[in-house]
Short mmCIF file of C-alpha atoms in Angstrom, two decimals:
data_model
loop_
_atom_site.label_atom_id
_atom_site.label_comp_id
_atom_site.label_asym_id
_atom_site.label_seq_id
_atom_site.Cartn_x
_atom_site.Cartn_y
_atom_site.Cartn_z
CA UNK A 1 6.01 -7.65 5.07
CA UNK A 2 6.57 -4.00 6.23
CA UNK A 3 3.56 -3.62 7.75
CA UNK A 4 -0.28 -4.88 8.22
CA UNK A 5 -2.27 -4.74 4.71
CA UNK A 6 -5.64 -5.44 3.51
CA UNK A 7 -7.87 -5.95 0.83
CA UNK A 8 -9.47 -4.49 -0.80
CA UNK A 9 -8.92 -1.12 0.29
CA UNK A 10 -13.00 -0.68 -0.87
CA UNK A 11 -15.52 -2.78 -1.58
CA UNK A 12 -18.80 -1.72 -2.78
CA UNK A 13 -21.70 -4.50 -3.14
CA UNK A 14 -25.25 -4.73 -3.00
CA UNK A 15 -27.44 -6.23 -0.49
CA UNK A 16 -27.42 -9.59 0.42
CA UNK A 17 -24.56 -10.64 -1.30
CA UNK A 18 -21.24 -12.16 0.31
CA UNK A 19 -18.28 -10.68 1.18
CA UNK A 20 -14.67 -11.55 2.09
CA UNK A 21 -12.06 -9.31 3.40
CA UNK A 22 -8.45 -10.35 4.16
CA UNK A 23 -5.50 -9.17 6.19
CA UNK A 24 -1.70 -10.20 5.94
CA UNK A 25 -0.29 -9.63 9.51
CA UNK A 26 3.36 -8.30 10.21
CA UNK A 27 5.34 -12.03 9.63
CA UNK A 28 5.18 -13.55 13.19
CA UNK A 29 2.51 -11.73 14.87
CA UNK A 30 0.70 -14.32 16.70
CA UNK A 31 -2.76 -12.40 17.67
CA UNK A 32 -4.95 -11.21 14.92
CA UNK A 33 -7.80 -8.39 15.32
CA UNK A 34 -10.67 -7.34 13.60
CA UNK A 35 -12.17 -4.27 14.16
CA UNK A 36 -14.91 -2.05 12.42
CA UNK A 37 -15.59 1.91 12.04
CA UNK A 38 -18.42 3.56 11.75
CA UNK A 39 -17.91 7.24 11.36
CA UNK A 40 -17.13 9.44 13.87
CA UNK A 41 -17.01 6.14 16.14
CA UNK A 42 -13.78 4.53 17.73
CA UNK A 43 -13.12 0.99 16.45
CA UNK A 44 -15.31 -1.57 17.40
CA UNK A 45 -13.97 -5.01 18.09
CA UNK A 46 -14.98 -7.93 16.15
CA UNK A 47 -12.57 -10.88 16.93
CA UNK A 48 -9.30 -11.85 18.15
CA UNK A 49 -6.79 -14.45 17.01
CA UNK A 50 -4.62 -16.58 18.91
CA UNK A 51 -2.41 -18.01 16.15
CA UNK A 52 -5.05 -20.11 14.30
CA UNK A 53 -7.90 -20.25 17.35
CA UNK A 54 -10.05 -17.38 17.71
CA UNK A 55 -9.86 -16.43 21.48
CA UNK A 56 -12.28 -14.21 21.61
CA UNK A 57 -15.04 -13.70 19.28
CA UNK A 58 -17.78 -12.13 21.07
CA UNK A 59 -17.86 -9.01 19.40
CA UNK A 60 -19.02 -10.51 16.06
CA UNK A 61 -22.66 -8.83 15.98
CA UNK A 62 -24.32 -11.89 14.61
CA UNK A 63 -24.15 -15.24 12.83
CA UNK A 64 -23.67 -13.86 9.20
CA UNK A 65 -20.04 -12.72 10.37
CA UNK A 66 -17.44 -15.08 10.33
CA UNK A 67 -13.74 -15.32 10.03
CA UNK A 68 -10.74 -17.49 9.69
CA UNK A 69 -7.46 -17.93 10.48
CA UNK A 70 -6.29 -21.29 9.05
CA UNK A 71 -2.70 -21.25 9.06
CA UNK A 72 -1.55 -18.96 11.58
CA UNK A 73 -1.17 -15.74 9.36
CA UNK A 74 -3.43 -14.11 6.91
CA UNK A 75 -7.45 -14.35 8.26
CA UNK A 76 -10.59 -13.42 5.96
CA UNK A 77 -13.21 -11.94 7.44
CA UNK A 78 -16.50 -13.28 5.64
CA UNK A 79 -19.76 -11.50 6.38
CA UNK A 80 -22.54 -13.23 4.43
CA UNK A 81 -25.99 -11.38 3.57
CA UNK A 82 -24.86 -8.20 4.02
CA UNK A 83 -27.12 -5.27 4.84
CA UNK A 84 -26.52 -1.39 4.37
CA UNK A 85 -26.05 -1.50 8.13
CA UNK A 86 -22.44 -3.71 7.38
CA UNK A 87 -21.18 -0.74 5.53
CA UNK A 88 -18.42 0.64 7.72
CA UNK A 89 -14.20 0.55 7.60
CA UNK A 90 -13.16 -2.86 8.66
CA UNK A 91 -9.40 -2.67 10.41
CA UNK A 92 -7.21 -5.37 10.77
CA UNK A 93 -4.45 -5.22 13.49
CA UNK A 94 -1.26 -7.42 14.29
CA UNK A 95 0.60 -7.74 17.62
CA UNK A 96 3.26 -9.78 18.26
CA UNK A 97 1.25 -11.66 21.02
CA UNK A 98 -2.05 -11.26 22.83
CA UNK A 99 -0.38 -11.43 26.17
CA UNK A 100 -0.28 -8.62 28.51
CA UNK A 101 -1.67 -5.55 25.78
CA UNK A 102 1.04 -5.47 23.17
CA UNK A 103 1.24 -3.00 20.83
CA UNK A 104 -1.22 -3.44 17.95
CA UNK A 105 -0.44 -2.53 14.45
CA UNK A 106 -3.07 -1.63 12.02
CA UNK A 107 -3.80 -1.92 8.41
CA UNK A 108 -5.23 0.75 6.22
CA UNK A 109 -8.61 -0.44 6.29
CA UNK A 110 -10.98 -1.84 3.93
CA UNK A 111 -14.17 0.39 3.79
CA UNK A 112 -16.96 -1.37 2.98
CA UNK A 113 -20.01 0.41 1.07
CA UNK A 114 -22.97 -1.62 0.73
CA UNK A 115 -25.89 -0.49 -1.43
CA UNK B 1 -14.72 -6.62 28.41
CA UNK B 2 -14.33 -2.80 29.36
CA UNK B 3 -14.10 0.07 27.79
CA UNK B 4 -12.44 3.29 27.83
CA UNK B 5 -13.87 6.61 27.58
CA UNK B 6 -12.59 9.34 26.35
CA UNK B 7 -12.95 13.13 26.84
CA UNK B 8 -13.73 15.61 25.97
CA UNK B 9 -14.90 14.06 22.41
CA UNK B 10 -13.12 16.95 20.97
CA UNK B 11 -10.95 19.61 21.59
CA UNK B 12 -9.23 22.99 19.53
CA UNK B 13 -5.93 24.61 20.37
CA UNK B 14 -3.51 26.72 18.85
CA UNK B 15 -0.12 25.54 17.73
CA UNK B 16 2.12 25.92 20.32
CA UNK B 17 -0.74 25.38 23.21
CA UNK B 18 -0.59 21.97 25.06
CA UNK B 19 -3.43 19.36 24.95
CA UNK B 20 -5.06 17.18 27.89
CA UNK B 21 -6.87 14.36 27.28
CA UNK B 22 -8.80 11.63 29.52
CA UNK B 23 -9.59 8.45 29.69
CA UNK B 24 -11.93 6.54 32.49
CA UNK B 25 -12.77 3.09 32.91
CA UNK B 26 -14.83 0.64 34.84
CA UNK B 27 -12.98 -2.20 36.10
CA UNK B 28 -9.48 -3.08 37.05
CA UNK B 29 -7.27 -3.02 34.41
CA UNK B 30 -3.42 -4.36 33.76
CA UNK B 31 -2.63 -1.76 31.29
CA UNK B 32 -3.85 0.66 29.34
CA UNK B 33 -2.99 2.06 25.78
CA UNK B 34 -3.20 5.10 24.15
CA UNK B 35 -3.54 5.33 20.26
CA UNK B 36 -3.81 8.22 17.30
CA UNK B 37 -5.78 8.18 14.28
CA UNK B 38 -5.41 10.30 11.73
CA UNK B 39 -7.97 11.03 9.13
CA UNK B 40 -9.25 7.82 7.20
CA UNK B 41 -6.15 5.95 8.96
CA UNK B 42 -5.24 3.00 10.72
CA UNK B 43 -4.31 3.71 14.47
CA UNK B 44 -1.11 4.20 15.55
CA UNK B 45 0.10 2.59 19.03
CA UNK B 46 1.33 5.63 21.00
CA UNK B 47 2.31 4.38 24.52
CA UNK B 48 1.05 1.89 27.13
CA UNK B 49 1.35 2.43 30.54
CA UNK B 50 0.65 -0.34 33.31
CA UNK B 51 -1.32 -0.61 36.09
CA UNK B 52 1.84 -0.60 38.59
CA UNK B 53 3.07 2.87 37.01
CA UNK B 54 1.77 6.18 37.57
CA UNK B 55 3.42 8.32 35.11
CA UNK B 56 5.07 7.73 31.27
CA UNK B 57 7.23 10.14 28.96
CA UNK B 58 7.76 9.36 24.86
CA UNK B 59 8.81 12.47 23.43
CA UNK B 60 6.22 15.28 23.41
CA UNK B 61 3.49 12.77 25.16
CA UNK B 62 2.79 12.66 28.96
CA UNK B 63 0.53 9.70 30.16
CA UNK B 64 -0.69 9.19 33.52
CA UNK B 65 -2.44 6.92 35.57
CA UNK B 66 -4.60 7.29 38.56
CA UNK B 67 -5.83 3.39 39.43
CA UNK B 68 -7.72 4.54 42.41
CA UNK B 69 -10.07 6.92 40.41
CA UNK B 70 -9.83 4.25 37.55
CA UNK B 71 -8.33 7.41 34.90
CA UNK B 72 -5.74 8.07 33.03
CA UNK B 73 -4.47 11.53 30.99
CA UNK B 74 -2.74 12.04 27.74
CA UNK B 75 -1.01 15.39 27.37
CA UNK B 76 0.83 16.29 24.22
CA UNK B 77 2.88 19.46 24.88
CA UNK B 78 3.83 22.47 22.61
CA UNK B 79 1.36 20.72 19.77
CA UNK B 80 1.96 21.13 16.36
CA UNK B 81 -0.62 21.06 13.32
CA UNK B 82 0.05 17.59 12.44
CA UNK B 83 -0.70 16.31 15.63
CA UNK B 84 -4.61 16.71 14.50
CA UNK B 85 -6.02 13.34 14.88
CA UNK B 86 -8.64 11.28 17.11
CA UNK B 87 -6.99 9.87 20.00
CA UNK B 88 -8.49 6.85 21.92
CA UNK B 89 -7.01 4.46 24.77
CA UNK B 90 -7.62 0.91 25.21
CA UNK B 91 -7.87 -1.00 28.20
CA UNK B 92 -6.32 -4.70 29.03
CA UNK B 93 -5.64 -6.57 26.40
CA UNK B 94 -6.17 -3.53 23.83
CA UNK B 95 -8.73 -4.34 22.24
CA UNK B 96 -11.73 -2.01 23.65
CA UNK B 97 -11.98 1.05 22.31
CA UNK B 98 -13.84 4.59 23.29
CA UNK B 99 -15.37 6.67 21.09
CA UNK B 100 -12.03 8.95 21.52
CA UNK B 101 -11.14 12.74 21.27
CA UNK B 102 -10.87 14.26 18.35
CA UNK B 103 -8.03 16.94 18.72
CA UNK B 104 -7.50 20.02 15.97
CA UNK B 105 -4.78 21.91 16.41
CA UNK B 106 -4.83 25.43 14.36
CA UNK B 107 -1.33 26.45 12.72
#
């Protein structure tokens, strides 16, 4: 595709339900990244993608976050139970490869309200 | 992981006027990133500099890098309106954030 996209681009639900957001990478970017916004924050970092393996995942705030990568390419990012304190933009971003701090390209965003 | 900083967290020119921003840092880095976000945006990947350069040029943008004092600067000369945006570097492998600067430039 032309660039990184995501969906949905909102997503309101009520708490404690589950949620699942997904990302398409640009075709061929190996590393993956999930991020999340609060406002007037910078983007906090969730989890990173190696091709299928997450690499790093130690910014995932706590066991009802969760995300996959199965094939290489698209990832869902699954947050179970959600609380009010979830809501928030979620970014995905694509970069070629992990190695040495390429240049990551992001997708609009998914901002996620929950009541 | 480390993070950059940036400041100041925000700043207001006039059109025309140039814009410094900074970045600090904690550890030793390999490289470091600079990225703009406009309003309810993704980021956009502006320029990366590494830790064996001191100075970088795209277009309008100046980046430097001072290792020893762990800093670097973003300048963005003769700014125009639609360069408005938060800006924030990253450190390493790019994916630590700062809280960035949130630039305005009046027309």
């Amino acid at each position: 595709g032309a660039g990184v996209s995501q969906t949905p681009s909102n997503k309101v639900t009520e708490k404690g339900k589950y949620v699942e957001l997904r990302c398409d990478p640009i075709s061929g970017h190996t590393a993956l990244y999930w991020y999340r916004q609060s406002l007037g924050q910078g983007p906090e970092f969730l989890i990173y993608f190696q091709g299928t393996g997450a690499a790093d995942d130690s910014g995932l705030p706590n066991d009802r976050f969760f995300a996959v990568r199965p094939e290489g390419s698209v990832s869902t990012l699954k947050i179970q139970r959600t609380e009010r304190g979830d809501s928030a933009v979620y970014l995905c971003a694509s970069s070629l490869n992990g190695v040495g701090g390429n240049e990551q390209f992001f997708g609009p965003g998914t901002r996620l309200t929950v009541l | 992981s480390q993070q950059g900083e940036e400041d100041p967290q925000a700043l207001s020119i006039q059109e025309g006027e140039n814009a410094t921003m900074n970045c600090s840092y904690k550890t030793s880095i390999n490289n470091l990133q600079w990225y703009r976000q406009n309003s309810g945006r993704g980021l956009v990947h502006l320029i990366l500099i590494r830790s064996n350069e001191r100075e970088k040029h795209s277009g309008r943008l100046r980046v430097t890098l001072d290792t020893s004092k762990k800093s670097s600067s973003l300048l963005i000369t003769a700014s125009r309106a639609a360069d408005t945006a938060s800006y924030f570097c990253a450190t390493d492998l790019g994916y630590n954030f700062g809280t960035g600067t949130s630039l305005t430039v009046i027309p």
